[in-house]
Coordinates of C-alpha atoms in Angstrom, one line a residue:
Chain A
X144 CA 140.2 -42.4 -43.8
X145 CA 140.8 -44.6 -47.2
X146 CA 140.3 -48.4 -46.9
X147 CA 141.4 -50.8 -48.9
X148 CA 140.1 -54.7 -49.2
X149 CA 142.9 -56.9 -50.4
X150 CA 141.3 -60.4 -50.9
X151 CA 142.0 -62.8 -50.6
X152 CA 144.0 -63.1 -47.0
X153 CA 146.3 -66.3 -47.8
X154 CA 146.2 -68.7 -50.6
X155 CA 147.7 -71.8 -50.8
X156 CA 148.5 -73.6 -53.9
X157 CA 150.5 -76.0 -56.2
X158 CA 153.1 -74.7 -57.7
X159 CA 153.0 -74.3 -61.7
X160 CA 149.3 -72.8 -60.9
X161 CA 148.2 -68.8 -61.1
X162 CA 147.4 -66.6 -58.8
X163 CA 145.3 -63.5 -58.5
X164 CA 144.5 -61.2 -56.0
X165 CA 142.9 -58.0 -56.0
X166 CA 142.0 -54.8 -53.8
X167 CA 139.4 -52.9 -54.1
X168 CA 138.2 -49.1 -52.6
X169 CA 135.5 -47.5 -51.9
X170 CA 136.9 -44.1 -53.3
X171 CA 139.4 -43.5 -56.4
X172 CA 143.3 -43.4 -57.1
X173 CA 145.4 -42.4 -59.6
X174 CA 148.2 -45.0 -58.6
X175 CA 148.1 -48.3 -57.6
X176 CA 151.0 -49.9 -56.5
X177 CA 151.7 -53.5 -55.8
X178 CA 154.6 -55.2 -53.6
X179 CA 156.0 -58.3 -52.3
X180 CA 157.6 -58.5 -48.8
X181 CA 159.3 -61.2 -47.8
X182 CA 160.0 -62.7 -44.5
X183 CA 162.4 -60.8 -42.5
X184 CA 162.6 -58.1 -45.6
X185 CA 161.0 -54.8 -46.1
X186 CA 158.2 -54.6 -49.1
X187 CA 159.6 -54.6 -53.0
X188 CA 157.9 -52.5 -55.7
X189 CA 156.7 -55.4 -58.3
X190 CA 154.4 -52.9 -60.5
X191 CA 153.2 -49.4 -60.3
X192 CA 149.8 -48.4 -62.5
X193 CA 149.3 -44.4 -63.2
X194 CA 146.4 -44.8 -65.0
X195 CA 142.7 -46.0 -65.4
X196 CA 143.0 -49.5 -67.4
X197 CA 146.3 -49.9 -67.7
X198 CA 147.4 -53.3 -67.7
X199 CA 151.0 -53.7 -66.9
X200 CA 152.9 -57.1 -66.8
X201 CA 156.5 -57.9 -65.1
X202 CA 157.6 -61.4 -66.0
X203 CA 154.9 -63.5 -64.7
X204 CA 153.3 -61.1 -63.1
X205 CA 150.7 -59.0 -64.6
X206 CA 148.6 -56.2 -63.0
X207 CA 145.8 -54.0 -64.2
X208 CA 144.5 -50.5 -62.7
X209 CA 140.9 -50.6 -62.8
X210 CA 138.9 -48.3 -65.1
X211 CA 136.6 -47.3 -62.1
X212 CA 140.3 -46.0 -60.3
X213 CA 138.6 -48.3 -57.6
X214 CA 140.2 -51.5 -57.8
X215 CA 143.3 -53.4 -58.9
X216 CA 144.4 -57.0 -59.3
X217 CA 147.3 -58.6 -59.6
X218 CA 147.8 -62.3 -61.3
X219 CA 150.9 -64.4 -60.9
X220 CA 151.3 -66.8 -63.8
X221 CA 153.1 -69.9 -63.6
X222 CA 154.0 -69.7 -59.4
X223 CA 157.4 -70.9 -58.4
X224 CA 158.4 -71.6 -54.6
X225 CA 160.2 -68.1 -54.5
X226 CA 156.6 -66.4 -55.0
X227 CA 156.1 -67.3 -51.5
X228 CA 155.8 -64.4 -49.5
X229 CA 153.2 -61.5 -48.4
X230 CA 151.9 -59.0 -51.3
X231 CA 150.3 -55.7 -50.8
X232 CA 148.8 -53.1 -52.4
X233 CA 148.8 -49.9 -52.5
X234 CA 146.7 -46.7 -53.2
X235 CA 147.9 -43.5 -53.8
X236 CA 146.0 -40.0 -54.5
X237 CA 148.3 -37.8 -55.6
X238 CA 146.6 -34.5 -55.0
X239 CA 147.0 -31.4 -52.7
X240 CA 149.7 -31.3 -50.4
X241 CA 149.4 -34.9 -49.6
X242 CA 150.3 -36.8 -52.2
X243 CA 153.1 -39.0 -50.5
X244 CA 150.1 -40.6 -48.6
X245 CA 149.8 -44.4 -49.7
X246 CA 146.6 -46.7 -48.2
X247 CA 147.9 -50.0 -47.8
X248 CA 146.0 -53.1 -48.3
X249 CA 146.4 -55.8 -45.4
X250 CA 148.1 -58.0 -47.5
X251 CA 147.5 -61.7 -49.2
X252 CA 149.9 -64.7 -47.6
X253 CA 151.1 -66.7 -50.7
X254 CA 152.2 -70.3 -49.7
X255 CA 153.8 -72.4 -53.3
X256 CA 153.7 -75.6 -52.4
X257 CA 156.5 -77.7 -54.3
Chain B
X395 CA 175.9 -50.1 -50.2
X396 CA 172.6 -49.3 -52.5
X397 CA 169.0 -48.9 -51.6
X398 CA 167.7 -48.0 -48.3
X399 CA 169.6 -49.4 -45.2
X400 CA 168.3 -49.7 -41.7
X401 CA 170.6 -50.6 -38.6
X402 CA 169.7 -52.6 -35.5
X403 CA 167.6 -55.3 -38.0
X404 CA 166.5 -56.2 -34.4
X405 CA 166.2 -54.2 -30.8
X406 CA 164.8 -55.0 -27.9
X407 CA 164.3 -53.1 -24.9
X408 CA 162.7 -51.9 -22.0
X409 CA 159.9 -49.7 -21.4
X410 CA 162.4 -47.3 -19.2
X411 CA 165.0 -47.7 -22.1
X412 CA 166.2 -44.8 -24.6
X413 CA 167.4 -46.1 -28.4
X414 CA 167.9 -44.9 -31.8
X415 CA 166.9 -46.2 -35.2
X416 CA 169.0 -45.2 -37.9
X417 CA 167.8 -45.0 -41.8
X418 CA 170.1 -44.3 -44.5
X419 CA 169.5 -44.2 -48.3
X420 CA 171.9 -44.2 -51.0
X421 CA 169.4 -43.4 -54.1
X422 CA 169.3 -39.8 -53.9
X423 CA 165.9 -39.2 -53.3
X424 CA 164.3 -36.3 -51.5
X425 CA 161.8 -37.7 -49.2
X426 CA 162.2 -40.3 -46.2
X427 CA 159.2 -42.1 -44.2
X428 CA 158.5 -44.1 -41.4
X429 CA 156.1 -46.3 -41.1
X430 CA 154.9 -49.2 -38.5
X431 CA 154.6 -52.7 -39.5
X432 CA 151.9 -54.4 -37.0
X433 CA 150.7 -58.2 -37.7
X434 CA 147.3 -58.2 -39.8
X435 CA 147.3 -54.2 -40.0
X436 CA 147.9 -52.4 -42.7
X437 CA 151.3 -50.4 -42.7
X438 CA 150.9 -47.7 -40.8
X439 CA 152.3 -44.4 -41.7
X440 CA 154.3 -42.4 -38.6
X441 CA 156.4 -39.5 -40.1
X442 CA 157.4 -38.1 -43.2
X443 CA 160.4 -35.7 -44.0
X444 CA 161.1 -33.8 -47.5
X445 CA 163.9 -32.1 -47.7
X446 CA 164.5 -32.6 -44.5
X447 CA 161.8 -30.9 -43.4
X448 CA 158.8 -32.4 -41.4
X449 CA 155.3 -32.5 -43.3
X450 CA 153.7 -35.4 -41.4
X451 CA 153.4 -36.0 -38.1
X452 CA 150.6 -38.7 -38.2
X453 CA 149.1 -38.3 -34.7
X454 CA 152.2 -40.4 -33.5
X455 CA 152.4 -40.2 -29.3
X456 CA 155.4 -38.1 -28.1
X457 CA 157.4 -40.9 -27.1
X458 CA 158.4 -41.7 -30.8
X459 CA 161.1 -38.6 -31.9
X460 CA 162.0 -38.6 -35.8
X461 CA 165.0 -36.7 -36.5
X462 CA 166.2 -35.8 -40.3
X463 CA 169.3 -34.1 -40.1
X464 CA 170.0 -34.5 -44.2
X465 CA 167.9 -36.1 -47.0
X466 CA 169.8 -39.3 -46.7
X467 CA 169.6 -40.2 -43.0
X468 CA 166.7 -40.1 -40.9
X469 CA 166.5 -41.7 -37.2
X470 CA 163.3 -43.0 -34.8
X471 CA 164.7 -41.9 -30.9
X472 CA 162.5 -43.9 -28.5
X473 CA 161.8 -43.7 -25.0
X474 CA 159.6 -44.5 -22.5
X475 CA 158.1 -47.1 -24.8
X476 CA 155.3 -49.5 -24.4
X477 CA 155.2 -53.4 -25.0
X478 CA 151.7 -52.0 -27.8
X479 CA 154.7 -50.4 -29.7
X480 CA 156.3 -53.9 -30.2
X481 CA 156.6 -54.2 -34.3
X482 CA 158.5 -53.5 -37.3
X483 CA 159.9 -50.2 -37.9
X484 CA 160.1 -49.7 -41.9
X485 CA 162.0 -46.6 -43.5
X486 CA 161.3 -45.5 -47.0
X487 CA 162.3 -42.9 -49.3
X488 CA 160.8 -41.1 -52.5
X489 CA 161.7 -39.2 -55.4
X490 CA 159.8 -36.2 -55.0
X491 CA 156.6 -34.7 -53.1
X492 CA 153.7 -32.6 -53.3
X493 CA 152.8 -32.8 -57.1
X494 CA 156.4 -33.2 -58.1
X495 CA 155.6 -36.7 -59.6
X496 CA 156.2 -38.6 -56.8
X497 CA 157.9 -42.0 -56.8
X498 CA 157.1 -45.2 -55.5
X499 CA 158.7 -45.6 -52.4
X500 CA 161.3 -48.0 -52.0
X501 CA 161.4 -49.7 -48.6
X502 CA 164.4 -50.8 -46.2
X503 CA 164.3 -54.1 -44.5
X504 CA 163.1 -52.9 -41.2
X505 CA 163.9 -52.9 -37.3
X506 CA 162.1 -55.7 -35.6
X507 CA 161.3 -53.9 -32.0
X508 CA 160.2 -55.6 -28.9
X509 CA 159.4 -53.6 -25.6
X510 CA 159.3 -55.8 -22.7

C-alpha cells in the first residue's frame, strides 16, 4: 500500500526558533492533512490542504500541498514550549469507494526547549 | 460533552479476559473509525462504519469485534487477546464518505490497552 516518509523523526530546538517538517509519497493525493497529538491525547487537525500548491497558514503555523500532490511540509514559526508534542501527516485519495482511507506518516517528535 | 469521547482512557487485562471499548461522538457526523496506535508505526486503520454500516474490515483477526449500533456510538469487544495487541485504541469520526466530501476526521483521546 501507500507510504508516506515524514522527516524528520524528532527535532530538538530552542525555543523562539522555526520548525519544518515535511512528508513525502511516492504516489499522489488530493488531501493532505497535518496533526498534532499530544501526550496522553488523541491527534488534532492543525491544517487540511485540498489542493495542489495551496499554502495554508494557522497562526504560526503554515503548511503548503505540494504541486506534484506528492509531498507536504509543515513550518512552525516562532516555537513556544506548548508546540511540544508528536505531528503527523496525513494522505488522503479521495476516490472510489475508499475515500475515508488516510496513510499516516510516522510522525516527527518536537522537543521546545525553554 | 463535545467532540469524540472514549471510556476506559486506560484497560488492562488478561489474555483470557473479555472487555468493551466504548466511542461516543457528539458532532453529528456520519462515519466512525478505529484505528491502532503502535509506538514508531504509523496509525493503523482497524474498522470503519458509515451509517452504521460496516465498509472496512481491514484484515483485523477475529478476536477484535466492532459493533455500531447508531452513528454516534461505536464499541471494540475484545477477547482472547494477545500481549502484540498492547497499544492505543483511537476512535474517530467523519462528516461524510464515499465521494460525499469527506471531512477530516476528528480523533478521541484513546484507550491505552495492555494484555498481560
Amino acid at each position: 500500500g501507500q507510504q508516506l516518509n515524514q522527516s524528520p523523526q524528532s527535532m530538538f530546538i530552542q525555543e523562539g526558533e522555526d520548525v519544518s517538517m515535511n512528508c513525502t509519497s511516492s504516489s499522489i493525493f488530493n488531501t493532505w492533512l497535518w496533526y498534532k497529538q499530544d501526550p496522553g491525547e488523541g491527534p488534532v487537525l492543525l491544517i487540511a490542504l485540498y489542493k495542489a500548491g495551496e499554502l495554508t497558514s494557522n497562526g504560526r503555523l503554515t503548511a503548503q500541498f505540494g504541486i506534484t500532490r506528492k509531498d507536504s511540509f509543515l513550518n512552525i514559526s516562532a516555537s513556544i514550549p506548548s508546540d511540544v508534542g508528536i505531528y503527523f501527516c496525513a494522505g488522503q485519495l479521495n476516490s472510489g469507494g475508499s475515500n475515508y482511507k488516510l496513510t499516516f506518516g510516522k510522525g516527527t517528535l518536537l522537543t521546545v526547549n525553554p | 460533552e463535545t467532540g469524540v469521547t472514549q471510556t476506559p482512557r486506560h484497560l488492562v487485562m488478561g489474555m483470557t479476559n473479555k472487555k468493551s471499548l466504548k466511542c461516543e461522538q457528539h458532532l453529528g457526523h456520519n462515519a466512525m473509525y478505529w484505528y491502532k496506535q503502535s509506538a514508531k508505526k504509523p496509525l493503523e486503520l482497524m474498522f470503519v462504519y458509515s451509517l452504521e454500516e460496516r465498509v472496512e474490515n481491514n484484515s483485523v483477526p477475529s478476536r477484535f469485534s466492532p459493533e455500531c449500533p447508531n452513528s454516534s456510538h461505536l464499541f471494540l469487544h475484545l477477547h482472547t487477546l494477545q500481549p502484540e495487541d498492547s497499544a492505543l485504541y483511537l476512535c474517530a469520526s467523519s462528516q461524510g464518505l464515499r465521494g460525499q466530501g469527506i471531512s477530516p476526521l476528528h480523533f478521541g483521546n484513546g484507550t491505552r490497552l495492555t494484555v498481560t
